[in-house]
mmCIF file of C-alpha atoms in Angstrom:
data_model
loop_
_atom_site.group_PDB
_atom_site.id
_atom_site.type_symbol
_atom_site.label_atom_id
_atom_site.label_comp_id
_atom_site.label_asym_id
_atom_site.label_seq_id
_atom_site.Cartn_x
_atom_site.Cartn_y
_atom_site.Cartn_z
ATOM 1 C CA MET A 1198 159.009 44.665 83.211
ATOM 2 C CA ASN A 1199 155.416 44.037 84.877
ATOM 3 C CA GLN A 1200 155.125 43.958 88.583
ATOM 4 C CA LYS A 1201 152.700 43.258 90.706
ATOM 5 C CA ILE A 1202 151.637 45.152 93.289
ATOM 6 C CA SER A 1203 151.036 43.442 96.559
ATOM 7 C CA VAL A 1204 148.007 44.594 98.840
ATOM 8 C CA TYR A 1205 146.715 43.926 102.107
ATOM 9 C CA TYR A 1206 144.282 45.090 104.636
ATOM 10 C CA ASP A 1207 143.927 45.264 108.351
ATOM 11 C CA ILE A 1208 140.597 45.846 110.573
ATOM 12 C CA TYR A 1209 140.076 49.182 112.808
ATOM 13 C CA ASP A 1210 136.857 48.797 115.279
ATOM 14 C CA SER A 1211 135.456 52.034 114.744
ATOM 15 C CA PRO A 1212 132.745 54.165 116.844
ATOM 16 C CA LEU A 1213 130.754 53.870 113.167
ATOM 17 C CA GLY A 1214 131.671 49.802 112.856
ATOM 18 C CA LEU A 1215 134.507 48.105 110.977
ATOM 19 C CA LEU A 1216 136.903 49.579 108.922
ATOM 20 C CA TYR A 1217 139.028 47.603 106.499
ATOM 21 C CA LEU A 1218 142.039 49.400 105.951
ATOM 22 C CA ILE A 1219 143.489 48.609 102.309
ATOM 23 C CA TYR A 1220 147.611 48.923 101.831
ATOM 24 C CA SER A 1221 150.247 48.811 98.510
ATOM 25 C CA GLY A 1222 153.055 49.017 100.783
ATOM 26 C CA ASP A 1223 153.375 51.511 103.210
ATOM 27 C CA PHE A 1224 150.877 53.546 101.703
ATOM 28 C CA LEU A 1225 147.333 53.108 102.518
ATOM 29 C CA THR A 1226 145.436 52.647 99.480
ATOM 30 C CA GLY A 1227 141.412 52.423 100.879
ATOM 31 C CA ILE A 1228 139.226 52.478 103.678
ATOM 32 C CA SER A 1229 136.076 50.253 103.474
ATOM 33 C CA PHE A 1230 133.377 49.617 105.166
ATOM 34 C CA GLU A 1231 132.549 46.211 103.836
ATOM 35 C CA LYS A 1232 135.410 43.307 103.478
ATOM 36 C CA PRO A 1233 137.218 43.542 100.610
ATOM 37 C CA SER A 1234 136.324 41.132 98.158
ATOM 38 C CA HIS A 1235 139.397 40.469 95.626
ATOM 39 C CA VAL A 1236 141.465 37.448 96.254
ATOM 40 C CA ALA A 1237 144.345 39.078 96.046
ATOM 41 C CA PHE A 1238 144.039 40.712 99.361
ATOM 42 C CA ARG A 1239 145.659 39.485 102.327
ATOM 43 C CA ARG A 1240 145.353 39.655 105.968
ATOM 44 C CA GLY A 1241 148.813 42.624 107.045
ATOM 45 C CA THR A 1242 149.126 45.057 109.879
ATOM 46 C CA ALA A 1243 148.307 48.852 109.429
ATOM 47 C CA SER A 1244 150.557 51.703 110.297
ATOM 48 C CA VAL A 1245 150.289 52.179 114.263
ATOM 49 C CA ASN A 1246 150.820 55.713 114.158
ATOM 50 C CA PHE A 1247 147.722 55.343 111.822
ATOM 51 C CA ILE A 1248 145.608 53.259 114.186
ATOM 52 C CA LYS A 1249 146.497 56.291 116.676
ATOM 53 C CA GLU A 1250 145.585 58.660 114.422
ATOM 54 C CA LEU A 1251 141.760 57.199 113.582
ATOM 55 C CA ALA A 1252 141.553 56.411 117.178
ATOM 56 C CA LEU A 1253 141.953 60.214 117.784
ATOM 57 C CA TYR A 1254 139.935 61.155 114.660
ATOM 58 C CA PHE A 1255 136.655 59.275 116.531
ATOM 59 C CA LYS A 1256 137.465 61.031 119.552
ATOM 60 C CA GLY A 1257 136.650 64.106 117.851
ATOM 61 C CA GLN A 1258 141.157 65.030 118.777
ATOM 62 C CA ASN A 1259 142.441 64.500 115.934
ATOM 63 C CA SER A 1260 142.318 66.078 112.393
ATOM 64 C CA LYS A 1261 144.814 65.975 110.324
ATOM 65 C CA PHE A 1262 146.215 62.621 109.330
ATOM 66 C CA SER A 1263 150.063 61.977 108.165
ATOM 67 C CA GLN A 1264 149.495 58.223 106.296
ATOM 68 C CA LYS A 1265 150.413 58.322 102.913
ATOM 69 C CA ILE A 1266 148.370 57.604 100.435
ATOM 70 C CA ASN A 1267 148.024 56.087 97.402
ATOM 71 C CA PHE A 1268 145.249 55.913 94.349
ATOM 72 C CA LEU A 1269 145.576 52.122 93.026
ATOM 73 C CA THR A 1270 142.185 53.537 90.967
ATOM 74 C CA GLY A 1271 140.550 56.293 89.700
ATOM 75 C CA THR A 1272 140.015 58.990 86.326
ATOM 76 C CA ASP A 1273 141.890 61.399 86.491
ATOM 77 C CA PHE A 1274 139.003 63.453 86.922
ATOM 78 C CA GLU A 1275 137.918 61.866 89.788
ATOM 79 C CA LYS A 1276 141.495 62.029 91.050
ATOM 80 C CA LYS A 1277 141.351 65.508 90.628
ATOM 81 C CA VAL A 1278 137.918 66.094 92.897
ATOM 82 C CA TRP A 1279 139.643 63.985 95.140
ATOM 83 C CA ALA A 1280 142.182 65.979 95.702
ATOM 84 C CA VAL A 1281 139.583 69.241 96.109
ATOM 85 C CA LEU A 1282 138.427 67.601 98.947
ATOM 86 C CA ARG A 1283 141.312 67.955 101.017
ATOM 87 C CA GLU A 1284 141.321 71.702 100.696
ATOM 88 C CA ILE A 1285 137.866 71.489 103.321
ATOM 89 C CA PRO A 1286 138.653 72.407 106.300
ATOM 90 C CA PHE A 1287 137.838 70.151 109.093
ATOM 91 C CA GLY A 1288 134.710 70.635 110.832
ATOM 92 C CA GLU A 1289 133.418 72.542 108.134
ATOM 93 C CA THR A 1290 131.276 71.796 104.973
ATOM 94 C CA ARG A 1291 131.292 72.788 101.014
ATOM 95 C CA THR A 1292 128.907 72.144 98.353
ATOM 96 C CA TYR A 1293 129.162 69.682 94.742
ATOM 97 C CA LYS A 1294 129.012 73.458 93.457
ATOM 98 C CA TRP A 1295 132.154 74.821 95.310
ATOM 99 C CA VAL A 1296 133.975 71.816 94.329
ATOM 100 C CA ALA A 1297 132.698 71.594 90.751
ATOM 101 C CA GLU A 1298 133.885 75.366 90.664
ATOM 102 C CA LYS A 1299 137.314 74.640 92.360
ATOM 103 C CA ILE A 1300 138.267 71.655 89.912
ATOM 104 C CA GLY A 1301 137.177 74.470 87.147
ATOM 105 C CA ASN A 1302 134.007 72.934 85.592
ATOM 106 C CA SER A 1303 130.837 74.632 87.265
ATOM 107 C CA SER A 1304 128.928 72.430 85.373
ATOM 108 C CA ALA A 1305 129.869 69.285 86.626
ATOM 109 C CA VAL A 1306 128.229 69.118 89.537
ATOM 110 C CA ARG A 1307 126.171 65.637 88.929
ATOM 111 C CA ALA A 1308 130.103 64.450 88.097
ATOM 112 C CA VAL A 1309 131.744 65.547 91.491
ATOM 113 C CA GLY A 1310 128.772 63.126 93.055
ATOM 114 C CA ARG A 1311 129.668 60.583 91.221
ATOM 115 C CA ALA A 1312 133.447 60.743 92.015
ATOM 116 C CA LEU A 1313 132.870 61.369 95.389
ATOM 117 C CA SER A 1314 130.576 57.760 95.709
ATOM 118 C CA LYS A 1315 133.749 56.157 94.196
ATOM 119 C CA ASN A 1316 136.695 57.750 96.582
ATOM 120 C CA PRO A 1317 138.363 54.698 97.674
ATOM 121 C CA LEU A 1318 139.678 56.876 100.934
ATOM 122 C CA PRO A 1319 136.982 57.899 102.985
ATOM 123 C CA VAL A 1320 137.363 59.756 106.464
ATOM 124 C CA ILE A 1321 140.812 60.588 105.067
ATOM 125 C CA ILE A 1322 139.632 62.194 101.802
ATOM 126 C CA PRO A 1323 136.766 63.654 103.089
ATOM 127 C CA CYS A 1324 134.072 63.300 100.961
ATOM 128 C CA HIS A 1325 131.234 63.790 103.683
ATOM 129 C CA ARG A 1326 131.929 66.965 103.829
ATOM 130 C CA VAL A 1327 130.521 67.618 100.763
ATOM 131 C CA ILE A 1328 126.928 68.572 101.178
ATOM 132 C CA GLU A 1329 123.843 70.333 98.619
ATOM 133 C CA SER A 1330 123.280 73.543 97.853
ATOM 134 C CA ASP A 1331 119.754 73.235 100.169
ATOM 135 C CA GLY A 1332 121.938 72.536 103.650
ATOM 136 C CA SER A 1333 120.866 69.165 102.844
ATOM 137 C CA LEU A 1334 123.491 66.249 103.547
ATOM 138 C CA GLY A 1335 123.165 64.594 99.684
ATOM 139 C CA GLY A 1336 124.702 61.404 99.850
ATOM 140 C CA TYR A 1337 127.031 59.042 101.155
ATOM 141 C CA SER A 1338 128.511 55.707 99.460
ATOM 142 C CA SER A 1339 128.833 53.995 103.047
ATOM 143 C CA GLY A 1340 124.890 55.588 103.837
ATOM 144 C CA VAL A 1341 123.475 59.158 105.154
ATOM 145 C CA ASN A 1342 124.371 58.093 108.823
ATOM 146 C CA VAL A 1343 127.499 57.439 108.279
ATOM 147 C CA LYS A 1344 128.352 60.961 107.054
ATOM 148 C CA LYS A 1345 126.121 62.808 109.421
ATOM 149 C CA ARG A 1346 128.362 60.549 112.210
ATOM 150 C CA LEU A 1347 130.895 62.295 110.569
ATOM 151 C CA LEU A 1348 129.756 65.518 110.247
ATOM 152 C CA GLU A 1349 128.912 65.541 113.861
ATOM 153 C CA ILE A 1350 132.230 64.296 115.530
ATOM 154 C CA GLU A 1351 134.320 67.463 113.338
ATOM 155 C CA TYR A 1352 131.366 69.536 114.099
ATOM 156 C CA TYR A 1353 131.672 69.073 118.150
ATOM 157 C CA ALA A 1354 135.216 68.686 118.200
ATOM 158 C CA LYS A 1355 135.516 71.947 116.310
ATOM 159 C CA MET A 1356 133.332 73.414 118.889
ATOM 160 C CA LYS A 1357 135.837 72.694 121.514
ATOM 161 C CA PHE A 1358 139.275 73.526 119.122
ATOM 162 C CA ASP A 1359 137.870 77.094 118.900
ATOM 163 C CA ASN A 1360 136.797 77.684 122.541
ATOM 164 C CA GLU A 1361 140.375 76.078 124.002
#
């Protein structure tokens, strides 16, 4: 039996611009800086709790999200990479090589970068925490300025948490 998946989106006005929060049922399946273009998408309402968590995150007062997620896209390799990203502590960075080593394939650095560019849940699955081995930021699907801003939010929040 083929069951059609109902997908909807809500809009969150973040300090980085509009975020389109894409849901399937109660599961967050995507976050996009561009309006979803899929015809099947309809406007809906995101979880009130998740909106509160996002607001606190952008104020530097939240480092974890409780929203249930589900990947509607992605290869097994990409999902393995995305799972490792959740191990990177808030306010810290790791390298593409570190991610490749964590998934058991130290030579897959470029493939890791491609998987990060396809991350459907930026911010929640923190691909912005992955940088080049030389300390430079590397790329980011929503632009390097967005990556830099996310890292700044987390860095300053972590400094505040650590000093309390």
